[in-house]
XYZ file of C-alpha atoms in Angstrom:
672
model
C 0.000 0.000 0.000
C 1.420 3.351 -0.997
C 1.618 6.109 1.596
C -0.266 8.699 -0.550
C -3.323 6.407 -0.494
C -3.784 6.465 3.292
C -5.912 9.596 3.616
C -8.444 8.549 0.934
C -8.680 5.130 2.595
C -9.405 6.773 5.958
C -12.132 8.879 4.319
C -13.478 5.729 2.704
C -13.826 4.068 6.108
C -15.573 7.175 7.471
C -18.010 7.105 4.533
C -18.528 3.368 5.026
C -19.434 3.902 8.698
C -22.015 6.506 7.726
C -23.458 4.138 5.120
C -23.554 1.320 7.689
C -25.505 3.581 9.998
C -27.998 4.387 7.268
C -28.234 0.694 6.356
C -29.680 0.059 9.792
C -32.912 1.653 8.593
C -33.391 -1.146 6.055
C -34.854 -3.084 8.965
C -34.833 -0.607 11.889
C -36.620 -2.881 14.347
C -34.520 -5.955 13.624
C -31.893 -6.393 16.301
C -30.464 -9.360 14.435
C -29.842 -7.329 11.239
C -28.123 -4.502 13.106
C -26.188 -6.677 15.554
C -25.139 -9.509 13.231
C -24.456 -7.490 10.071
C -23.966 -3.774 10.749
C -21.779 -3.981 13.865
C -19.425 -6.702 12.513
C -18.923 -4.620 9.360
C -18.214 -1.630 11.605
C -15.585 -3.693 13.442
C -13.975 -4.533 10.107
C -13.853 -0.820 9.282
C -12.184 -0.197 12.645
C -9.508 -2.756 11.784
C -8.799 -0.940 8.523
C -8.671 2.406 10.346
C -6.173 0.994 12.854
C -3.939 -0.128 9.976
C -4.197 3.315 8.354
C -3.247 5.021 11.617
C -0.276 2.731 12.184
C 1.063 3.264 8.667
C 0.537 7.023 8.952
C 2.918 7.102 11.917
C 5.794 6.191 9.611
C 4.662 8.078 6.494
C 4.979 11.690 5.430
C 2.048 14.011 6.232
C -0.737 13.929 3.677
C -3.252 16.679 2.905
C -6.490 16.805 0.979
C -9.003 19.529 0.129
C -12.648 18.594 -0.430
C -14.715 21.044 -2.501
C -17.475 21.276 0.097
C -17.962 23.538 3.084
C -18.303 27.294 3.438
C -18.085 29.679 0.468
C -14.405 30.279 -0.074
C -13.437 27.684 2.548
C -13.499 24.039 1.413
C -12.859 21.246 3.901
C -9.150 20.855 4.601
C -7.986 17.448 5.834
C -4.564 16.308 7.008
C -3.154 12.967 8.110
C 0.126 13.181 10.018
C 1.847 11.322 12.838
C -0.322 12.877 15.571
C -3.630 12.127 13.883
C -2.286 8.721 12.822
C -1.564 7.739 16.424
C -5.071 8.652 17.573
C -6.654 6.950 14.564
C -4.743 3.805 15.534
C -6.013 4.184 19.111
C -9.575 4.586 17.880
C -9.469 1.773 15.361
C -7.650 -0.827 17.457
C -9.891 -0.408 20.510
C -13.204 -0.156 18.631
C -12.547 -3.475 16.892
C -13.193 -5.128 20.249
C -16.017 -2.765 21.269
C -17.964 -3.193 18.010
C -17.481 -6.968 18.029
C -18.737 -7.134 21.607
C -21.697 -4.900 20.720
C -22.655 -7.400 18.002
C -23.646 -9.870 20.685
C -24.606 -7.437 23.441
C -27.715 -5.599 22.283
C -31.027 -7.324 22.952
C -34.586 -6.982 21.711
C -36.676 -4.221 23.230
C -33.897 -2.273 24.966
C -34.406 1.480 24.606
C -33.779 3.101 21.230
C -34.724 1.166 18.085
C -31.770 -0.978 16.933
C -31.515 0.702 13.524
C -31.403 4.178 15.053
C -28.907 3.036 17.686
C -26.631 1.576 14.994
C -26.811 4.816 13.020
C -25.907 6.942 16.051
C -23.059 4.586 16.981
C -21.394 4.615 13.563
C -21.925 8.344 12.997
C -20.222 8.799 16.364
C -17.237 6.771 15.115
C -17.113 8.709 11.834
C -17.284 12.089 13.603
C -14.400 11.213 15.934
C -12.261 10.252 12.950
C -13.108 13.506 11.189
C -12.072 15.456 14.304
C -8.645 13.853 14.009
C -8.407 14.513 10.263
C -9.723 18.096 10.238
C -7.224 20.752 9.151
C -9.313 23.891 9.514
C -11.435 25.332 12.288
C -14.721 24.970 10.401
C -14.393 21.241 9.665
C -13.022 20.641 13.168
C -15.947 22.344 14.907
C -18.479 20.723 12.574
C -17.078 17.268 13.349
C -16.820 18.155 17.044
C -20.517 19.079 17.238
C -21.624 16.007 15.288
C -19.583 13.905 17.721
C -21.242 15.625 20.692
C -24.777 15.205 19.342
C -24.297 11.565 18.328
C -22.892 10.694 21.756
C -25.735 12.605 23.448
C -28.371 10.491 21.706
C -26.424 7.354 22.585
C -26.338 8.394 26.254
C -30.123 8.821 26.385
C -30.870 5.491 24.683
C -33.072 4.632 27.671
C -34.754 8.039 27.445
C -37.935 6.936 29.208
C -36.081 7.144 32.538
C -35.966 10.643 34.045
C -32.479 10.263 35.548
C -31.067 9.282 32.148
C -32.647 12.319 30.490
C -31.137 14.481 33.231
C -27.686 12.931 32.713
C -27.943 13.593 28.982
C -28.923 17.220 29.581
C -25.906 17.812 31.843
C -23.610 16.210 29.280
C -25.015 18.302 26.433
C -24.742 21.505 28.478
C -21.053 20.960 29.291
C -20.355 19.876 25.709
C -21.737 23.124 24.314
C -20.004 25.273 26.901
C -16.759 23.617 25.856
C -17.598 24.186 22.186
C -18.067 27.916 22.836
C -14.617 28.048 24.437
C -13.126 26.292 21.398
C -14.795 28.742 19.009
C -13.265 31.618 20.954
C -9.892 29.833 20.932
C -9.900 29.523 17.147
C -11.098 33.126 16.903
C -8.056 34.301 18.875
C -5.700 32.303 16.639
C -7.189 33.759 13.454
C -5.330 36.663 11.910
C -8.164 38.039 9.785
C -10.027 36.721 6.765
C -11.752 33.397 6.216
C -8.552 31.837 4.865
C -7.003 32.091 8.334
C -9.425 29.428 9.538
C -7.057 26.802 8.159
C -4.617 25.187 10.570
C -1.780 25.937 8.167
C -2.489 29.675 8.461
C -2.652 29.365 12.255
C 0.747 27.668 12.319
C 2.303 30.662 10.559
C 0.479 33.263 12.658
C 2.566 35.279 15.114
C 0.595 35.793 18.310
C 1.919 37.812 21.205
C 2.608 35.799 24.386
C -0.509 37.317 25.988
C -2.863 36.349 23.145
C -1.219 32.934 22.783
C -1.825 32.366 26.506
C -5.480 33.385 26.098
C -5.882 30.912 23.231
C -4.242 28.152 25.264
C -6.451 28.872 28.284
C -9.606 28.702 26.147
C -8.370 25.427 24.658
C -7.856 23.969 28.138
C -11.431 24.920 29.083
C -12.951 23.639 25.860
C -11.060 20.373 25.662
C -11.058 19.916 29.448
C -14.869 19.971 29.462
C -14.933 17.144 26.923
C -12.199 15.136 28.684
C -13.712 15.373 32.173
C -10.926 17.446 33.707
C -11.799 18.511 37.258
C -13.749 20.799 37.878
C -15.408 20.334 34.453
C -16.023 16.663 35.170
C -19.589 16.661 36.501
C -21.153 15.197 33.355
C -18.915 12.134 33.270
C -20.137 10.206 36.384
C -23.711 10.819 35.218
C -23.398 10.041 31.496
C -21.311 6.856 31.631
C -23.677 4.919 33.924
C -26.659 6.099 31.853
C -25.309 4.905 28.497
C -25.296 1.277 27.294
C -22.049 -0.426 28.217
C -20.530 -0.518 24.671
C -21.296 3.199 24.400
C -19.692 3.817 27.806
C -16.622 1.918 26.584
C -16.548 3.990 23.394
C -16.929 7.302 25.248
C -14.393 6.554 27.964
C -11.948 4.581 25.844
C -11.966 6.810 22.746
C -14.021 10.017 22.967
C -12.138 11.400 25.963
C -8.931 11.000 23.950
C -10.198 13.327 21.215
C -9.971 16.139 23.762
C -6.332 15.318 24.491
C -5.710 15.138 20.754
C -7.182 18.613 20.316
C -5.124 20.074 23.143
C -1.933 18.563 21.724
C -2.805 19.918 18.288
C -3.379 23.449 19.615
C -0.549 23.687 22.149
C 2.354 22.041 20.304
C 1.318 22.276 16.650
C -0.773 25.414 16.060
C 0.718 27.645 18.771
C 4.100 25.894 18.163
C 5.990 27.897 20.819
C 4.425 27.038 24.195
C 5.573 28.911 27.274
C 6.906 26.777 30.102
C 4.434 28.057 32.696
C 1.481 26.812 30.623
C 2.290 23.385 31.961
C 2.039 24.401 35.616
C -1.792 24.722 35.812
C -2.180 21.577 33.709
C 0.145 19.708 36.048
C -1.728 20.960 39.125
C -5.208 20.323 37.707
C -4.167 16.919 36.391
C -2.696 15.677 39.664
C -5.609 17.026 41.695
C -8.090 15.507 39.242
C -6.319 12.149 39.381
C -6.444 12.070 43.184
C -10.019 13.370 43.212
C -11.161 10.713 40.745
C -9.562 7.780 42.516
C -10.917 8.871 45.905
C -14.460 9.068 44.603
C -14.022 5.758 42.796
C -13.039 4.170 46.108
C -16.354 5.051 47.782
C -18.724 4.145 44.933
C -21.215 1.292 45.237
C -22.336 1.418 41.576
C -19.873 -0.451 39.363
C -20.293 1.844 36.334
C -19.960 5.019 38.408
C -16.795 3.527 39.911
C -15.328 3.109 36.434
C -16.488 6.597 35.449
C -14.593 8.177 38.348
C -11.638 5.968 37.480
C -11.691 7.582 34.011
C -11.447 10.990 35.678
C -8.382 9.706 37.504
C -6.713 8.414 34.348
C -7.480 11.556 32.366
C -5.971 13.549 35.229
C -2.759 11.542 34.917
C -2.684 12.262 31.176
C -3.125 16.005 31.774
C -0.343 15.931 34.374
C 1.991 14.257 31.873
C 1.071 16.851 29.247
C 1.742 19.645 31.727
C 5.146 18.205 32.537
C 5.956 17.919 28.808
C 5.016 21.589 28.312
C 7.277 22.637 31.192
C 10.238 20.621 29.887
C 9.706 21.874 26.344
C 9.371 25.482 27.469
C 12.689 25.462 29.319
C 14.558 23.749 26.474
C 14.801 20.204 27.888
C 13.498 18.505 24.764
C 14.630 15.002 25.716
C 12.704 15.004 28.979
C 9.726 16.597 27.216
C 9.781 13.655 24.801
C 9.821 11.243 27.743
C 6.811 12.912 29.413
C 4.895 13.130 26.140
C 5.634 9.486 25.362
C 4.328 8.551 28.827
C 1.126 10.493 28.139
C 0.493 8.929 24.728
C 1.296 5.444 26.010
C -1.102 5.987 28.916
C -3.894 7.079 26.558
C -3.410 3.996 24.404
C -3.393 1.743 27.461
C -6.499 3.400 28.878
C -8.373 2.853 25.623
C -7.866 -0.903 26.015
C -8.237 -1.647 29.710
C -11.061 0.826 30.410
C -13.034 -0.374 27.381
C -12.498 -3.936 28.567
C -13.752 -3.168 32.069
C -16.834 -1.294 30.866
C -17.710 -4.223 28.607
C -17.320 -6.716 31.451
C -19.630 -4.621 33.649
C -22.137 -4.663 30.797
C -21.932 -8.453 30.722
C -22.515 -8.584 34.471
C -25.449 -6.190 34.138
C -27.084 -8.330 31.442
C -26.566 -11.542 33.357
C -27.651 -10.313 36.807
C -29.674 -7.106 36.180
C -27.677 -5.570 39.022
C -25.324 -2.573 39.063
C -24.966 -2.293 42.814
C -21.782 -3.832 44.158
C -23.651 -4.677 47.363
C -25.765 -7.241 45.488
C -23.017 -8.978 43.519
C -20.341 -11.544 44.306
C -18.949 -14.930 43.344
C -19.519 -14.464 39.604
C -16.188 -15.991 38.587
C -17.732 -19.459 38.957
C -20.749 -18.776 36.753
C -19.148 -16.273 34.325
C -15.548 -17.501 33.840
C -14.983 -15.793 30.452
C -16.031 -12.443 31.835
C -14.225 -13.005 35.131
C -10.828 -13.921 33.692
C -10.798 -11.182 31.054
C -11.917 -8.696 33.708
C -8.973 -9.868 35.838
C -6.566 -8.916 33.037
C -8.157 -5.474 32.740
C -8.129 -5.039 36.510
C -4.445 -5.898 36.823
C -3.647 -3.606 33.877
C -5.494 -0.582 35.258
C -3.958 -1.219 38.676
C -0.532 -0.692 37.069
C 0.934 -4.128 37.755
C 3.723 -5.464 35.513
C 4.037 -6.975 32.997
C 0.714 -5.562 31.714
C 0.379 -2.311 29.822
C -0.771 -0.043 32.651
C 2.587 -0.259 34.399
C 4.742 1.010 31.529
C 3.186 4.468 31.152
C 3.097 5.164 34.891
C 6.724 4.042 35.197
C 7.733 6.385 32.361
C 5.839 9.280 33.945
C 7.502 8.649 37.293
C 10.865 8.678 35.479
C 9.890 12.080 34.071
C 9.236 13.418 37.560
C 12.678 12.253 38.665
C 14.304 14.589 36.105
C 12.474 17.745 37.200
C 15.400 19.018 39.371
C 17.086 19.965 36.096
C 14.382 22.579 35.411
C 15.949 26.027 36.045
C 12.997 27.290 38.123
C 13.658 27.002 41.889
C 10.063 27.608 42.990
C 8.791 24.961 40.584
C 11.337 22.457 41.851
C 10.106 22.960 45.402
C 6.603 21.840 44.425
C 7.554 18.877 42.251
C 8.149 16.417 45.146
C 4.554 17.051 46.197
C 3.398 16.260 42.661
C 5.425 13.047 42.558
C 3.982 12.021 45.932
C 0.438 12.663 44.644
C 1.148 10.520 41.596
C 2.417 7.625 43.710
C -0.524 7.962 46.122
C -2.951 7.960 43.210
C -1.376 4.832 41.737
C -1.574 3.035 45.089
C -5.209 4.023 45.627
C -6.042 2.940 42.070
C -4.765 -0.541 42.883
C -6.869 -0.480 46.073
C -9.976 0.498 44.092
C -9.444 -2.285 41.583
C -9.124 -4.856 44.371
C -12.521 -3.650 45.550
C -13.999 -3.715 42.056
C -12.869 -7.204 41.137
C -13.083 -8.807 44.549
C -16.625 -7.686 45.327
C -18.020 -8.642 41.901
C -16.229 -11.872 41.029
C -14.741 -13.375 44.204
C -16.266 -14.655 47.417
C -19.823 -15.967 47.542
C -22.950 -14.765 45.800
C -24.766 -12.143 47.876
C -28.120 -12.842 46.199
C -29.608 -16.286 45.404
C -30.398 -15.389 41.771
C -26.699 -14.833 41.045
C -26.251 -18.608 40.915
C -28.223 -18.590 37.639
C -26.029 -15.909 35.993
C -24.940 -16.904 32.482
C -21.692 -16.279 30.658
C -21.422 -14.220 27.457
C -21.886 -15.413 23.890
C -19.156 -16.064 21.348
C -19.188 -12.600 19.756
C -18.884 -10.954 23.133
C -16.058 -13.317 24.036
C -14.143 -12.319 20.891
C -14.515 -8.647 21.785
C -13.332 -9.201 25.352
C -10.402 -11.360 24.248
C -9.314 -8.735 21.686
C -9.086 -6.037 24.334
C -7.504 -8.355 26.913
C -4.887 -9.414 24.358
C -4.184 -5.720 23.707
C -3.527 -5.165 27.412
C -1.028 -8.041 27.439
C 0.655 -7.214 24.136
C 1.092 -3.500 24.868
C 2.717 -4.476 28.136
C 5.130 -7.002 26.636
C 6.461 -4.927 23.702
C 6.924 -1.414 25.147
C 10.029 -0.715 23.054
C 8.162 -1.206 19.789
C 5.249 0.907 21.026
C 7.592 3.733 22.026
C 9.330 3.611 18.659
C 5.959 4.294 17.034
C 5.136 7.032 19.570
C 8.525 8.574 18.856
C 7.219 9.654 15.463
C 4.778 11.937 17.278
C 7.612 13.254 19.449
C 9.617 14.059 16.343
C 6.683 15.935 14.818
C 5.650 17.964 17.889
C 8.973 18.456 19.676
C 11.517 18.111 16.901
C 13.506 15.591 18.947
C 12.704 11.889 19.318
C 13.252 9.979 22.509
C 15.393 7.377 20.724
C 18.279 9.847 20.388
C 18.549 10.369 24.123
C 21.831 8.539 24.548
C 20.511 5.159 23.409
C 19.651 4.947 19.754
C 17.052 2.178 19.852
C 15.578 2.542 23.384
C 16.772 -0.963 24.099
C 15.423 -4.038 22.292
C 12.390 -6.298 22.468
C 13.613 -7.695 25.801
C 14.850 -4.553 27.574
C 13.274 -1.104 27.606
C 15.813 1.690 28.085
C 13.936 5.005 27.746
C 16.963 7.283 28.264
C 20.133 5.405 29.141
C 21.029 2.112 30.860
C 22.661 4.043 33.717
C 19.368 5.673 34.711
C 16.663 3.019 34.402
C 15.625 -0.046 32.422
C 12.708 -2.454 32.462
C 12.059 -5.915 31.065
C 8.415 -7.027 31.050
C 9.333 -10.352 29.458
C 11.759 -11.114 32.294
C 9.109 -10.241 34.880
C 6.597 -12.466 33.106
C 9.008 -15.392 32.932
C 10.002 -15.050 36.595
C 6.346 -14.832 37.601
C 5.420 -17.933 35.639
C 8.443 -19.766 37.064
C 7.525 -18.906 40.651
C 3.887 -19.927 40.192
C 4.893 -23.134 38.434
C 7.444 -24.129 41.087
C 5.010 -23.308 43.871
C 2.333 -25.477 42.307
C 4.780 -28.325 41.662
C 6.208 -28.296 45.176
C 2.748 -28.085 46.715
C 1.587 -31.031 44.643
C 4.670 -33.141 45.351
C 5.276 -32.349 49.025
C 1.777 -31.919 50.403
C -0.148 -34.310 48.154
C -2.296 -36.592 50.282
C -1.427 -34.773 53.538
C -4.395 -32.419 53.548
C -7.179 -33.305 56.006
C -10.554 -32.039 54.867
C -12.974 -30.940 57.579
C -15.651 -28.366 58.168
C -14.093 -24.932 58.740
C -14.252 -23.197 62.092
C -17.393 -21.074 61.997
C -16.341 -18.598 64.766
C -19.368 -19.613 66.802
C -21.732 -18.411 64.056
C -23.017 -21.372 62.000
C -24.836 -20.674 58.778
C -22.396 -18.268 57.127
C -23.855 -16.454 54.110
C -22.529 -14.269 51.312
C -23.776 -11.164 53.126
C -21.212 -11.689 55.884
C -18.233 -11.058 53.599
C -16.640 -7.670 53.080
C -18.782 -5.235 51.108
C -18.118 -2.295 48.813
C -19.065 0.076 51.636
C -16.560 -1.659 53.894
C -13.788 -1.155 51.358
C -14.640 2.526 51.012
C -15.042 3.383 54.690
C -11.314 3.994 55.445
C -11.051 6.278 52.409
C -14.145 8.223 53.500
C -12.681 8.799 56.932
C -9.099 9.655 55.967
C -10.042 11.920 53.036
C -13.316 13.275 54.411
C -12.643 16.912 53.265
C -12.977 15.745 49.657
C -16.514 14.455 50.166
C -19.877 15.968 50.988
C -21.292 13.255 53.246
C -24.745 12.896 54.706
C -25.056 10.305 57.470
C -28.410 9.016 58.721
C -28.113 7.242 62.096
C -30.889 5.378 63.928
C -32.197 6.453 67.329
C -32.087 4.002 70.243
C -35.879 3.670 70.198
C -36.235 3.065 66.451
C -38.429 0.077 65.716
C -36.781 -0.286 62.313
C -33.265 1.154 62.673
C -31.585 2.291 59.466
C -28.045 3.401 58.797
C -27.423 5.314 55.567
C -24.403 7.207 54.208
C -24.520 9.233 50.998
C -21.374 10.653 49.415
C -21.713 13.546 46.980
C -19.447 15.723 44.898
C -18.792 19.091 46.543
C -18.605 20.826 43.161
C -22.360 20.450 42.672
C -23.644 22.458 45.675
C -20.655 24.772 46.006
C -20.073 25.740 42.371
C -22.594 24.519 39.814
C -25.791 25.064 41.810
C -24.941 28.741 42.605
C -23.897 29.237 38.963
C -27.213 27.818 37.737
C -29.152 30.040 40.149
C -27.218 33.105 38.955
C -27.999 32.272 35.315
C -31.697 31.879 36.126
C -31.747 35.211 37.963
C -30.058 36.935 35.036
C -32.529 35.346 32.617
C -35.433 36.660 34.686
C -33.948 40.159 34.655
C -33.428 40.082 30.904
C -36.943 38.730 30.490
C -38.356 41.928 31.943
C -37.677 43.756 28.666
C -40.267 41.516 27.015
C -43.220 43.829 27.639
C -45.484 42.305 25.024
C -46.277 45.720 23.517
C -45.452 46.526 19.899
C -44.664 50.156 20.717
C -41.940 49.109 23.161
C -40.378 46.748 20.603
C -40.389 49.531 17.969
C -38.613 51.759 20.484
C -35.943 49.071 20.955
C -35.431 48.911 17.182
C -35.196 52.706 16.914
C -32.604 52.930 19.701
C -30.587 50.136 18.116
C -30.503 51.960 14.778
C -29.376 55.155 16.505
C -26.510 53.367 18.217
C -25.419 51.735 14.945
C -25.514 55.087 13.143
C -23.371 56.674 15.854
C -20.818 53.869 15.529
C -20.694 54.186 11.739
C -20.320 57.991 11.860
C -17.416 57.713 14.276
């Protein structure tokens, strides 16, 4: 395949997805037609898109102009290393999501299957167009189509009031972010419709003040889409409301489009970032990561737990981006490449393990009709396919080697260790605090995942009907295995992954990581990100040692203790008749976190009185940003709307007076 053909092929896949969506209306009420034909074809398109993105990483940038769009402004498209990486992320992860969705959707669930398939594939096409857009008009058009398609997917079960409310909050934040992005592009324009192209923005010369304004607007606009704290409030509401494949698509892929946009604006279009731009990103990212993992630790709804975990992971990505901006701004290009590589690796990892975990929760939800962790347990025996693939995703997101989650966090920690070389004394004083927050977040994330997996899959069933839970079908198994294999493979070949990511470093920073004292970053066995004297890592060696230890332990146990085990009834602690409700619960796991980090939470505790005939103990944990920030803001907007509404007198004479005064003001402006 020739490199010049990649961009037309990507557009062909986008067009094919749109056609697949429209094909759902051939038989809009037939779940079998949509699930068995449309979604598998969509997965095939994702595989092609992943191949296009991978090849684009090693090819020269390609551009294309389509003769459609605004008068005098056709659609400009560009495929380069940055967009290629994110297209690979989108395509490789959605192969598993679309395949799983082929077996997931059932008859009579919410939106008509044909309409749901159309929204799903338009959503995929819009995200690809965001990554290919090379002018502000096509970018914003694709961005809004992406927002609207995802909104309708979120409210698939629109008959439920709480789902409609979650969709409204998501749409509100999406449009507020879009307004910020419009203002950002407006600042970067230098006059005339031709300056809407990204190429014109690259050659624009903004003053440091205006460049900082544009960057700040970009952080607000893209941060609202990514779920950056404090713009995160839509995410814990929308993800639990959406069907599980949609939740996987939004968390695994859509959130990454925001990071793509911020990278495009900060490193590519503004092309000369100031070092202090990274400081607020670093602070917001680390705080958001800690905030997300703390709220994940106290959740009792499995999908809300994963939603807050996404806030944590996006916070880590923003922190890595902030550190890359700081390094780049002070001229330490090698360390900037290391931090940026850690960020991109983390985004790719998150696309796989978070999609996998959302899909496994969807399988549990279908099999048990339960989302509450307090009513689950012991599902590994009845749902082994889901349980074992979920274990891989759990270990990966917990950052345990040799799986993929460990590599990116290890690289980011290496980046923090080089911050003393930054020639800013005040900044260096704060960096140890940031490194400590990163380590604390990683430890708490592992704690949360022990809760998630242990409560759902281990122990005994907490409800009798869980014994009848069924495992997933063959299409869903293929989707889960694809994503689980991605978690393993990305963890075992980090050197090859970083060599591909290095193409993005070369494009954005002008200096690849591979030239940092070690030309090939090690080999397939050893990862050497900077130099062997500083740090190295071998996932294959860790895997082999782990397998050897487990194998020897099993062999010795079988040989030495075989036949020497006496089976008897266990000691019941004086309480015969143990049940599944006596094992540790999700609330029990979260109680220490609630107590130690109580300032983060808005807690309401209901305690029984001594004379209560039916005593009840209830604890509710809420986000402080709702009552302390968003509720007052909403009340202020309503008050302002009421004041503005007073000018609507309902009398034609008053409206004519308004028109006359407006004309007078315009005439005065023109005369001046």
